[in-house]
């Protein structure tokens, strides 16, 4: 497989330049002010697929942002790999915490990325990882080594819940027929410790509004005599966990499966250093559900977090006021056997129940999603594992992630195909945060590993490996 390394060596500067161009487009799906840029980004992805050699490349319109589709069908008897990724990115704010413009990509060296990393919003999540697939495909086309059929489905609404992709998948089952779905939108443990994600969490995301008096009040004239919605909201949120950091919502754990000793041993086997974890985050201690390790807490236990909380006066100086309303955005990450619908209902009932009579509460669910688990005994997992073993010189460890890609469970339900989460990012790449970056090592390693996946998958499919 020398052709892979040679092609990458000869083309790596162009691979980087092309990714940098893609990263200059602020394709923020959450903010309507960037609508043109998101559409423009879809066009650029389309062009890149055509230039890499894909056929039937099209921009599939949806009521929201379009899905870019392309394919290369080389032989009906060969297995088909569906590549999924997203070209939309998270908002870049808080802008003042970036050391360089989020849409002015630059390459800088870091301790973890001595070969350099590209700093830009979307560098790792998911433009950099998605584009590895386009370049790996180009490599296989140009070196005549593609031995599976490929379909690309690159969407523009992942960061806002993939609402329109669901319809698209339901309406295009034939078009999307495949033998495996390959996704690079997750990470590895470290650059010398490859891993494959075998679990994603589900998500239930709520926005709550607590209303006290019908208008903002002078906090001296009324303070102590009426409910302050901010105080009340804080008390309500604080009560959602007990002293063991267990979630107190009625019935929250009803469907959560107990961990077998074997599962716990598997999780404990993945290389993980609590000291390094704490040091990387400048923490003197970690925090979480009693009786579970950090890897268990992130990987297989459901969690609840406030993502934002606001209300009242936050301007310069002091204004003495009792706000009429207080707000919070609260997410719950779900594990197998919990459902988004069930938890959304339980949260709503519970939150209404714990609200004192002195306030009223409004609860609005946002997008959610179901958890996903990938087995390790299927051909697609084996193909990915062997590919990483070849390119990293080490067998990857299966790891359950705390992140969510809600559409993956839907792929399984609608297309009846498992997804392989062969991502190349690092947790320290600051996705969704200021100074997001993606290692050049990771980018090129991804481009190198993907062709091995195709070769392995084809061989396994033919029963040769
Ligand atoms: N790529 C991430 C999810 C991810 C990252 C999973 C790293 C595992 C490891 C994805 O783009 C994402 O951000 N998902 C959101 C949910 C979505 C509905 C906004 C998440 O996990 O918060
Ligand atoms: Mn992503
Ligand atoms: Mn994301």
Tab-separated table of C-alpha atoms and ligand atoms in Angstrom:
chain	number	residue	atom	x	y	z
A	1	UNK	CA	0.000	0.000	0.000
A	2	UNK	CA	2.959	2.330	-0.712
A	3	UNK	CA	0.805	4.316	-3.122
A	4	UNK	CA	-1.139	5.760	-0.196
A	5	UNK	CA	1.869	7.288	1.558
A	6	UNK	CA	3.365	8.462	-1.738
A	7	UNK	CA	0.209	10.209	-2.859
A	8	UNK	CA	-0.160	11.926	0.513
A	9	UNK	CA	3.489	13.029	0.498
A	10	UNK	CA	3.114	14.521	-2.947
A	11	UNK	CA	-0.174	16.274	-2.234
A	12	UNK	CA	-0.213	17.159	1.435
A	13	UNK	CA	0.357	20.886	0.971
A	14	UNK	CA	-2.573	21.106	-1.407
A	15	UNK	CA	-4.688	18.985	0.985
A	16	UNK	CA	-3.981	21.560	3.690
A	17	UNK	CA	-4.599	24.564	1.453
A	18	UNK	CA	-7.951	23.194	0.341
A	19	UNK	CA	-9.055	22.579	3.908
A	20	UNK	CA	-7.961	26.096	4.857
A	21	UNK	CA	-10.159	27.479	2.046
A	22	UNK	CA	-13.129	25.508	3.331
A	23	UNK	CA	-12.522	26.751	6.870
A	24	UNK	CA	-12.667	30.368	5.721
A	25	UNK	CA	-16.413	29.998	5.123
A	26	UNK	CA	-18.378	30.809	8.303
A	27	UNK	CA	-21.003	28.098	7.802
A	28	UNK	CA	-22.733	28.606	11.149
A	29	UNK	CA	-26.049	26.802	10.902
A	30	UNK	CA	-27.458	28.176	14.163
A	31	UNK	CA	-27.277	31.837	13.131
A	32	UNK	CA	-29.492	32.998	10.227
A	33	UNK	CA	-27.068	35.874	9.594
A	34	UNK	CA	-24.735	33.284	8.025
A	35	UNK	CA	-27.321	31.647	5.744
A	36	UNK	CA	-25.472	32.665	2.552
A	37	UNK	CA	-22.215	31.304	3.879
A	38	UNK	CA	-23.767	27.971	4.766
A	39	UNK	CA	-25.158	27.657	1.222
A	40	UNK	CA	-21.847	28.739	-0.214
A	41	UNK	CA	-20.115	26.068	1.831
A	42	UNK	CA	-22.442	23.411	0.423
A	43	UNK	CA	-21.426	24.570	-3.083
A	44	UNK	CA	-17.765	24.266	-2.183
A	45	UNK	CA	-18.267	20.748	-0.839
A	46	UNK	CA	-20.099	19.860	-4.049
A	47	UNK	CA	-17.226	21.188	-6.176
A	48	UNK	CA	-14.700	19.274	-4.104
A	49	UNK	CA	-16.582	16.012	-4.588
A	50	UNK	CA	-16.770	16.558	-8.350
A	51	UNK	CA	-13.067	17.376	-8.532
A	52	UNK	CA	-12.214	14.298	-6.480
A	53	UNK	CA	-14.035	12.151	-9.048
A	54	UNK	CA	-17.518	11.550	-7.658
A	55	UNK	CA	-20.502	11.066	-9.958
A	56	UNK	CA	-24.076	12.346	-9.671
A	57	UNK	CA	-22.998	15.056	-7.280
A	58	UNK	CA	-25.969	17.145	-6.281
A	59	UNK	CA	-27.144	19.669	-3.769
A	60	UNK	CA	-30.295	18.185	-2.269
A	61	UNK	CA	-32.536	20.969	-1.076
A	62	UNK	CA	-34.399	20.637	2.210
A	63	UNK	CA	-36.631	23.085	4.092
A	64	UNK	CA	-33.398	24.008	5.889
A	65	UNK	CA	-29.808	23.771	4.655
A	66	UNK	CA	-29.053	21.386	1.821
A	67	UNK	CA	-27.438	17.970	1.892
A	68	UNK	CA	-24.570	17.397	-0.517
A	69	UNK	CA	-24.729	13.980	-2.142
A	70	UNK	CA	-22.266	12.274	-4.461
A	71	UNK	CA	-21.298	8.725	-5.329
A	72	UNK	CA	-18.954	6.434	-7.170
A	73	UNK	CA	-20.466	3.115	-8.034
A	74	UNK	CA	-17.702	0.943	-9.453
A	75	UNK	CA	-19.313	-2.470	-9.349
A	76	UNK	CA	-22.722	-3.623	-8.148
A	77	UNK	CA	-21.131	-6.708	-6.609
A	78	UNK	CA	-18.796	-4.709	-4.420
A	79	UNK	CA	-19.788	-3.481	-0.966
A	80	UNK	CA	-20.999	0.093	-0.617
A	81	UNK	CA	-19.751	2.526	2.006
A	82	UNK	CA	-21.864	5.551	2.886
A	83	UNK	CA	-19.779	8.428	4.229
A	84	UNK	CA	-21.607	10.879	6.467
A	85	UNK	CA	-20.247	14.181	7.710
A	86	UNK	CA	-21.306	17.780	8.235
A	87	UNK	CA	-20.151	21.053	6.711
A	88	UNK	CA	-21.920	23.297	9.215
A	89	UNK	CA	-20.125	24.550	12.307
A	90	UNK	CA	-20.948	25.866	15.752
A	91	UNK	CA	-21.129	29.597	16.400
A	92	UNK	CA	-17.675	31.030	17.138
A	93	UNK	CA	-18.505	33.087	20.201
A	94	UNK	CA	-17.159	34.167	22.630
A	95	UNK	CA	-15.008	35.814	19.954
A	96	UNK	CA	-12.780	37.647	22.423
A	97	UNK	CA	-11.402	34.337	23.668
A	98	UNK	CA	-9.948	33.404	20.265
A	99	UNK	CA	-6.253	34.108	19.707
A	100	UNK	CA	-6.902	34.452	15.968
A	101	UNK	CA	-10.012	34.870	13.835
A	102	UNK	CA	-12.228	31.779	13.890
A	103	UNK	CA	-12.590	32.003	10.106
A	104	UNK	CA	-9.004	33.038	9.397
A	105	UNK	CA	-7.341	29.636	9.684
A	106	UNK	CA	-3.731	29.601	10.768
A	107	UNK	CA	-1.276	26.812	11.516
A	108	UNK	CA	0.426	26.827	14.901
A	109	UNK	CA	2.462	24.274	16.840
A	110	UNK	CA	1.267	23.127	20.253
A	111	UNK	CA	2.655	20.692	22.828
A	112	UNK	CA	0.184	18.047	21.706
A	113	UNK	CA	0.566	18.908	18.013
A	114	UNK	CA	4.309	19.387	17.437
A	115	UNK	CA	3.740	19.095	13.665
A	116	UNK	CA	1.271	21.966	13.833
A	117	UNK	CA	-2.492	22.279	13.977
A	118	UNK	CA	-4.967	24.338	11.977
A	119	UNK	CA	-6.845	26.773	14.194
A	120	UNK	CA	-10.350	27.654	12.984
A	121	UNK	CA	-13.982	26.981	13.856
A	122	UNK	CA	-14.864	23.628	12.293
A	123	UNK	CA	-11.225	22.557	11.868
A	124	UNK	CA	-11.917	19.328	13.756
A	125	UNK	CA	-15.738	19.380	13.992
A	126	UNK	CA	-16.304	18.489	11.282
A	127	UNK	CA	-14.836	20.127	8.187
A	128	UNK	CA	-11.335	18.771	8.753
A	129	UNK	CA	-12.593	15.276	9.418
A	130	UNK	CA	-15.186	15.318	6.660
A	131	UNK	CA	-12.646	16.593	4.150
A	132	UNK	CA	-10.264	13.721	4.960
A	133	UNK	CA	-12.864	11.495	3.307
A	134	UNK	CA	-12.999	13.643	0.187
A	135	UNK	CA	-9.199	13.575	-0.082
A	136	UNK	CA	-8.946	9.862	0.681
A	137	UNK	CA	-11.502	9.288	-2.062
A	138	UNK	CA	-9.472	11.451	-4.453
A	139	UNK	CA	-6.406	9.400	-3.541
A	140	UNK	CA	-8.164	6.119	-4.288
A	141	UNK	CA	-9.550	7.464	-7.569
A	142	UNK	CA	-6.226	8.879	-8.742
A	143	UNK	CA	-4.267	5.784	-7.782
A	144	UNK	CA	-6.870	3.405	-9.170
A	145	UNK	CA	-7.280	1.702	-5.850
A	146	UNK	CA	-10.917	2.258	-4.940
A	147	UNK	CA	-12.419	-1.161	-4.303
A	148	UNK	CA	-15.792	-0.350	-2.742
A	149	UNK	CA	-18.707	1.701	-3.981
A	150	UNK	CA	-18.903	5.022	-2.169
A	151	UNK	CA	-21.758	7.355	-1.383
A	152	UNK	CA	-21.260	10.725	0.281
A	153	UNK	CA	-23.935	12.438	2.328
A	154	UNK	CA	-22.646	15.662	3.829
A	155	UNK	CA	-25.223	17.714	5.702
A	156	UNK	CA	-25.418	21.305	6.883
A	157	UNK	CA	-27.590	21.029	9.975
A	158	UNK	CA	-25.799	18.642	12.323
A	159	UNK	CA	-25.032	21.333	14.866
A	160	UNK	CA	-28.694	22.305	15.039
A	161	UNK	CA	-30.139	18.822	15.339
A	162	UNK	CA	-30.233	17.390	11.778
A	163	UNK	CA	-33.969	18.053	11.615
A	164	UNK	CA	-34.257	17.814	7.844
A	165	UNK	CA	-31.852	14.952	7.380
A	166	UNK	CA	-34.410	12.676	8.996
A	167	UNK	CA	-36.941	13.345	6.210
A	168	UNK	CA	-34.214	13.008	3.596
A	169	UNK	CA	-33.162	9.610	4.888
A	170	UNK	CA	-36.758	8.386	5.125
A	171	UNK	CA	-37.485	9.515	1.559
A	172	UNK	CA	-34.263	8.259	-0.013
A	173	UNK	CA	-33.762	4.807	1.409
A	174	UNK	CA	-33.009	3.321	-2.005
A	175	UNK	CA	-30.478	5.969	-2.901
A	176	UNK	CA	-28.751	5.513	0.455
A	177	UNK	CA	-28.604	1.712	0.378
A	178	UNK	CA	-25.223	0.644	1.710
A	179	UNK	CA	-23.331	-2.020	3.641
A	180	UNK	CA	-21.688	0.290	6.171
A	181	UNK	CA	-21.811	3.902	7.221
A	182	UNK	CA	-18.435	5.489	7.903
A	183	UNK	CA	-18.245	8.649	9.981
A	184	UNK	CA	-15.304	10.723	11.167
A	185	UNK	CA	-16.884	13.138	13.629
A	186	UNK	CA	-15.485	11.782	16.903
A	187	UNK	CA	-12.020	11.375	18.340
A	188	UNK	CA	-9.202	9.116	19.445
A	189	UNK	CA	-7.707	8.887	22.938
A	190	UNK	CA	-4.339	10.342	21.925
A	191	UNK	CA	-2.121	10.499	18.864
A	192	UNK	CA	-0.226	7.444	20.068
A	193	UNK	CA	-3.390	5.701	21.313
A	194	UNK	CA	-5.917	5.125	18.552
A	195	UNK	CA	-9.491	4.301	19.482
A	196	UNK	CA	-12.832	3.746	17.798
A	197	UNK	CA	-16.015	5.142	19.293
A	198	UNK	CA	-18.506	2.365	20.013
A	199	UNK	CA	-21.117	4.406	21.826
A	200	UNK	CA	-22.739	7.807	21.468
A	201	UNK	CA	-25.079	9.323	23.992
A	202	UNK	CA	-28.627	10.379	23.316
A	203	UNK	CA	-29.716	13.903	24.072
A	204	UNK	CA	-32.687	15.644	25.585
A	205	UNK	CA	-32.307	19.421	25.541
A	206	UNK	CA	-34.694	21.729	27.366
A	207	UNK	CA	-35.104	25.431	27.717
A	208	UNK	CA	-36.890	26.637	30.848
A	209	UNK	CA	-38.409	29.993	31.662
A	210	UNK	CA	-39.334	30.912	35.230
A	211	UNK	CA	-41.616	33.908	35.702
A	212	UNK	CA	-42.120	35.683	39.009
A	213	UNK	CA	-43.778	39.124	39.124
A	214	UNK	CA	-45.264	40.492	35.893
A	215	UNK	CA	-42.527	43.163	35.592
A	216	UNK	CA	-39.024	43.921	36.831
A	217	UNK	CA	-39.161	45.338	40.363
A	218	UNK	CA	-37.041	47.505	42.659
A	219	UNK	CA	-35.163	44.946	44.736
A	220	UNK	CA	-35.439	47.033	47.873
A	221	UNK	CA	-39.132	47.819	47.669
A	222	UNK	CA	-40.125	44.265	46.782
A	223	UNK	CA	-37.089	42.152	47.767
A	224	UNK	CA	-37.844	39.446	50.306
A	225	UNK	CA	-41.569	39.667	49.690
A	226	UNK	CA	-41.978	38.158	46.228
A	227	UNK	CA	-40.301	35.267	44.478
A	228	UNK	CA	-37.125	36.236	42.651
A	229	UNK	CA	-37.245	33.976	39.574
A	230	UNK	CA	-33.447	33.859	39.355
A	231	UNK	CA	-33.123	32.661	42.956
A	232	UNK	CA	-35.925	30.161	42.429
A	233	UNK	CA	-34.460	28.854	39.170
A	234	UNK	CA	-31.091	28.328	40.902
A	235	UNK	CA	-32.758	26.400	43.721
A	236	UNK	CA	-34.707	24.282	41.268
A	237	UNK	CA	-31.611	23.490	39.241
A	238	UNK	CA	-29.583	22.721	42.373
A	239	UNK	CA	-32.237	20.237	43.449
A	240	UNK	CA	-31.888	18.259	40.197
A	241	UNK	CA	-28.891	16.457	41.726
A	242	UNK	CA	-28.437	15.036	45.190
A	243	UNK	CA	-25.339	14.839	47.375
A	244	UNK	CA	-24.115	11.798	45.425
A	245	UNK	CA	-24.510	13.724	42.172
A	246	UNK	CA	-27.351	11.450	41.167
A	247	UNK	CA	-30.071	13.032	39.095
A	248	UNK	CA	-33.247	13.388	41.147
A	249	UNK	CA	-35.799	13.599	38.334
A	250	UNK	CA	-38.514	11.044	39.094
A	251	UNK	CA	-37.875	7.860	37.125
A	252	UNK	CA	-34.762	9.221	35.418
A	253	UNK	CA	-32.762	6.007	35.894
A	254	UNK	CA	-35.706	3.613	35.382
A	255	UNK	CA	-34.456	2.234	32.073
A	256	UNK	CA	-30.721	2.643	32.577
A	257	UNK	CA	-29.009	-0.720	32.395
A	258	UNK	CA	-26.687	-1.699	35.217
A	259	UNK	CA	-23.088	-2.173	34.210
A	260	UNK	CA	-21.812	-5.708	34.177
A	261	UNK	CA	-18.409	-6.339	35.722
A	262	UNK	CA	-17.160	-7.255	32.284
A	263	UNK	CA	-18.228	-3.899	30.859
A	264	UNK	CA	-16.556	-2.104	33.725
A	265	UNK	CA	-13.359	-4.026	33.103
A	266	UNK	CA	-13.505	-3.149	29.409
A	267	UNK	CA	-13.860	0.518	30.216
A	268	UNK	CA	-11.073	0.383	32.772
A	269	UNK	CA	-8.772	-1.221	30.216
A	270	UNK	CA	-8.724	1.854	27.971
A	271	UNK	CA	-5.590	3.848	28.740
A	272	UNK	CA	-6.634	6.860	30.786
A	273	UNK	CA	-4.744	8.985	33.267
A	274	UNK	CA	-6.848	10.906	35.765
A	275	UNK	CA	-3.856	13.060	36.664
A	276	UNK	CA	-3.305	14.098	33.052
A	277	UNK	CA	-7.016	14.693	32.646
A	278	UNK	CA	-7.090	17.031	35.628
A	279	UNK	CA	-3.867	18.771	34.650
A	280	UNK	CA	-5.134	19.468	31.117
A	281	UNK	CA	-8.162	21.244	32.568
A	282	UNK	CA	-6.376	22.945	35.495
A	283	UNK	CA	-8.603	21.093	37.943
A	284	UNK	CA	-7.636	19.944	41.419
A	285	UNK	CA	-10.387	17.367	41.337
A	286	UNK	CA	-13.047	15.868	39.115
A	287	UNK	CA	-16.734	15.825	39.946
A	288	UNK	CA	-19.499	13.384	39.172
A	289	UNK	CA	-21.848	10.615	40.089
A	290	UNK	CA	-20.716	8.704	43.170
A	291	UNK	CA	-19.510	5.176	42.580
A	292	UNK	CA	-18.339	5.641	38.990
A	293	UNK	CA	-14.994	6.397	37.389
A	294	UNK	CA	-14.448	9.350	35.072
A	295	UNK	CA	-14.550	7.100	31.979
A	296	UNK	CA	-17.773	5.514	33.224
A	297	UNK	CA	-19.320	8.893	33.951
A	298	UNK	CA	-18.580	10.202	30.477
A	299	UNK	CA	-19.094	6.956	28.588
A	300	UNK	CA	-22.017	5.073	30.034
A	301	UNK	CA	-23.794	7.091	32.717
A	302	UNK	CA	-26.516	9.610	31.903
A	303	UNK	CA	-25.728	13.209	32.842
A	304	UNK	CA	-27.454	16.551	33.279
A	305	UNK	CA	-25.849	19.940	32.664
A	306	UNK	CA	-26.929	23.543	32.552
A	307	UNK	CA	-25.552	24.941	29.292
A	308	UNK	CA	-26.572	28.524	29.852
A	309	UNK	CA	-28.433	30.561	32.436
A	310	UNK	CA	-29.531	34.173	32.234
A	311	UNK	CA	-31.834	36.850	33.496
A	312	UNK	CA	-31.736	40.133	35.350
A	313	UNK	CA	-29.085	42.792	35.154
A	314	UNK	CA	-25.688	41.841	33.732
A	315	UNK	CA	-24.515	45.236	32.439
A	316	UNK	CA	-21.860	47.553	33.876
A	317	UNK	CA	-22.037	48.452	37.550
A	318	UNK	CA	-24.905	47.565	39.857
A	319	UNK	CA	-28.597	47.892	39.160
A	320	UNK	CA	-30.896	46.919	42.016
A	321	UNK	CA	-33.600	44.873	40.423
A	322	UNK	CA	-35.690	41.729	40.759
A	323	UNK	CA	-36.153	40.412	37.253
A	324	UNK	CA	-39.531	39.224	36.094
A	325	UNK	CA	-38.031	36.222	34.309
A	326	UNK	CA	-35.094	33.832	34.497
A	327	UNK	CA	-34.000	31.293	31.897
A	328	UNK	CA	-31.802	28.257	31.528
A	329	UNK	CA	-30.858	25.740	28.877
A	330	UNK	CA	-30.458	22.267	30.305
A	331	UNK	CA	-29.175	19.192	28.508
A	332	UNK	CA	-29.386	15.582	29.526
A	333	UNK	CA	-27.138	13.016	27.877
A	334	UNK	CA	-28.795	9.642	27.610
A	335	UNK	CA	-27.490	6.098	27.576
A	336	UNK	CA	-28.796	2.952	25.893
A	337	UNK	CA	-32.368	2.057	26.775
A	338	UNK	CA	-33.272	5.625	27.757
A	339	UNK	CA	-35.242	7.485	25.139
A	340	UNK	CA	-35.274	11.145	24.365
A	341	UNK	CA	-39.067	11.262	24.429
A	342	UNK	CA	-39.236	9.508	27.813
A	343	UNK	CA	-36.665	11.769	29.482
A	344	UNK	CA	-38.122	14.942	27.999
A	345	UNK	CA	-41.482	13.971	29.501
A	346	UNK	CA	-40.011	13.031	32.883
A	347	UNK	CA	-38.017	16.249	33.071
A	348	UNK	CA	-41.069	18.344	32.201
A	349	UNK	CA	-43.269	16.682	34.803
A	350	UNK	CA	-40.592	16.903	37.460
A	351	UNK	CA	-39.667	20.507	36.793
A	352	UNK	CA	-43.317	21.579	36.933
A	353	UNK	CA	-43.749	19.634	40.151
A	354	UNK	CA	-40.821	21.228	41.996
A	355	UNK	CA	-41.751	24.801	41.058
A	356	UNK	CA	-43.157	26.741	44.033
A	357	UNK	CA	-46.553	28.397	43.632
A	358	UNK	CA	-44.890	31.815	43.696
A	359	UNK	CA	-43.591	31.400	40.124
A	360	UNK	CA	-44.824	29.967	36.863
A	361	UNK	CA	-42.692	27.746	34.690
A	362	UNK	CA	-42.587	27.265	30.941
A	363	UNK	CA	-40.632	24.359	29.485
A	364	UNK	CA	-39.656	24.102	25.839
A	365	UNK	CA	-37.897	21.012	24.480
A	366	UNK	CA	-35.276	21.568	21.774
A	367	UNK	CA	-33.862	18.946	19.422
A	368	UNK	CA	-33.021	15.592	20.936
A	369	UNK	CA	-31.738	12.230	19.855
A	370	UNK	CA	-31.364	8.605	20.798
A	371	UNK	CA	-28.171	6.923	22.014
A	372	UNK	CA	-26.229	4.621	19.726
A	373	UNK	CA	-24.052	1.562	20.219
A	374	UNK	CA	-21.792	-0.058	17.688
A	375	UNK	CA	-20.790	-3.702	17.960
A	376	UNK	CA	-17.145	-4.706	17.538
A	377	UNK	CA	-17.804	-8.025	15.841
A	378	UNK	CA	-19.055	-6.732	12.491
A	379	UNK	CA	-16.974	-6.425	9.316
A	380	UNK	CA	-17.092	-2.648	9.259
A	381	UNK	CA	-15.656	-2.400	12.777
A	382	UNK	CA	-12.997	-4.977	11.951
A	383	UNK	CA	-12.088	-3.091	8.764
A	384	UNK	CA	-11.675	0.127	10.747
A	385	UNK	CA	-9.743	-1.580	13.515
A	386	UNK	CA	-7.345	-3.230	11.060
A	387	UNK	CA	-6.927	0.041	9.155
A	388	UNK	CA	-5.919	1.919	12.300
A	389	UNK	CA	-3.691	-0.891	13.419
A	390	UNK	CA	-1.863	-0.615	10.097
A	391	UNK	CA	-1.428	3.151	10.151
A	392	UNK	CA	-0.815	3.668	13.888
A	393	UNK	CA	1.024	0.423	14.519
A	394	UNK	CA	-1.355	-0.236	17.416
A	395	UNK	CA	-4.727	-1.859	17.667
A	396	UNK	CA	-7.376	0.770	18.467
A	397	UNK	CA	-9.361	0.447	21.690
A	398	UNK	CA	-13.156	0.628	21.645
A	399	UNK	CA	-14.361	3.625	23.660
A	400	UNK	CA	-17.802	4.912	24.587
A	401	UNK	CA	-18.102	8.641	24.064
A	402	UNK	CA	-20.115	11.204	25.976
A	403	UNK	CA	-20.897	13.081	22.755
A	404	UNK	CA	-23.964	12.776	20.556
A	405	UNK	CA	-24.601	12.505	16.844
A	406	UNK	CA	-28.348	11.968	16.983
A	407	UNK	CA	-28.726	11.049	13.349
A	408	UNK	CA	-26.654	7.882	13.788
A	409	UNK	CA	-29.414	6.090	15.704
A	410	UNK	CA	-31.821	7.165	12.996
A	411	UNK	CA	-29.580	5.707	10.262
A	412	UNK	CA	-29.779	2.395	12.050
A	413	UNK	CA	-33.556	2.580	12.410
A	414	UNK	CA	-34.319	3.710	8.853
A	415	UNK	CA	-31.530	2.112	6.824
A	416	UNK	CA	-30.873	-0.827	9.096
A	417	UNK	CA	-27.132	-0.267	8.819
A	418	UNK	CA	-24.583	0.229	11.573
A	419	UNK	CA	-22.307	3.237	11.584
A	420	UNK	CA	-18.596	3.057	12.327
A	421	UNK	CA	-17.333	6.071	14.212
A	422	UNK	CA	-13.738	6.264	13.066
A	423	UNK	CA	-12.860	9.771	14.162
A	424	UNK	CA	-9.378	11.287	14.440
A	425	UNK	CA	-9.873	14.343	16.669
A	426	UNK	CA	-8.610	14.813	20.209
A	427	UNK	CA	-10.707	15.908	23.181
A	428	UNK	CA	-8.195	18.731	23.588
A	429	UNK	CA	-8.930	20.080	20.081
A	430	UNK	CA	-11.436	22.500	21.640
A	431	UNK	CA	-14.432	21.679	19.464
A	432	UNK	CA	-17.343	24.054	20.154
A	433	UNK	CA	-14.856	26.228	22.106
A	434	UNK	CA	-12.601	29.154	21.293
A	435	UNK	CA	-9.380	28.193	19.473
A	436	UNK	CA	-10.735	24.986	17.974
A	437	UNK	CA	-7.981	23.249	16.071
A	438	UNK	CA	-7.128	20.051	14.244
A	439	UNK	CA	-3.691	18.476	14.132
A	440	UNK	CA	-1.999	18.180	10.763
A	441	UNK	CA	-0.830	14.771	11.937
A	442	UNK	CA	-4.461	13.805	12.587
A	443	UNK	CA	-5.670	15.155	9.254
A	444	UNK	CA	-3.036	13.304	7.251
A	445	UNK	CA	-3.347	10.155	9.386
A	446	UNK	CA	-7.056	10.141	8.633
A	447	UNK	CA	-6.460	10.462	4.907
A	448	UNK	CA	-3.977	7.602	5.169
A	449	UNK	CA	-6.223	5.333	7.250
A	450	UNK	CA	-9.445	5.674	5.253
A	451	UNK	CA	-8.182	3.893	2.090
A	452	UNK	CA	-7.116	0.965	4.278
A	453	UNK	CA	-10.659	0.817	5.611
A	454	UNK	CA	-12.041	0.440	2.085
A	455	UNK	CA	-9.495	-2.212	1.157
A	456	UNK	CA	-10.163	-4.170	4.355
A	457	UNK	CA	-13.915	-3.852	4.078
A	458	UNK	CA	-13.877	-5.139	0.524
A	459	UNK	CA	-11.690	-8.098	1.474
A	460	UNK	CA	-13.855	-8.986	4.469
A	461	UNK	CA	-16.954	-8.667	2.316
A	462	UNK	CA	-15.519	-11.093	-0.164
A	463	UNK	CA	-14.561	-13.363	2.713
A	464	UNK	CA	-10.873	-12.975	2.048
A	465	UNK	CA	-9.573	-11.439	5.250
B	1	LIG	N1	-19.056	15.791	16.393
B	1	LIG	C1	-19.855	16.164	17.500
B	1	LIG	C2	-20.154	15.030	18.461
B	1	LIG	C3	-18.968	14.323	19.067
B	1	LIG	C4	-17.740	14.941	19.235
B	1	LIG	C5	-19.137	13.029	19.485
B	1	LIG	C6	-16.679	14.262	19.790
B	1	LIG	C7	-18.077	12.355	20.062
B	1	LIG	C8	-16.846	12.966	20.201
B	1	LIG	C9	-21.162	16.753	16.983
B	1	LIG	O1	-20.937	17.693	15.965
B	1	LIG	C10	-21.861	17.476	18.090
B	1	LIG	O2	-21.375	18.499	18.479
B	1	LIG	N2	-22.977	16.956	18.579
B	1	LIG	C11	-23.745	17.666	19.538
B	1	LIG	C12	-25.193	17.319	19.428
B	1	LIG	C13	-25.918	18.052	18.341
B	1	LIG	C14	-27.380	17.687	18.349
B	1	LIG	C15	-25.740	19.538	18.442
B	1	LIG	C16	-23.301	17.322	20.923
B	1	LIG	O3	-22.772	16.232	21.180
B	1	LIG	O4	-23.459	18.199	21.773
B	2	LIG	MN1	-19.592	17.048	14.577
B	3	LIG	MN1	-20.349	19.629	16.950
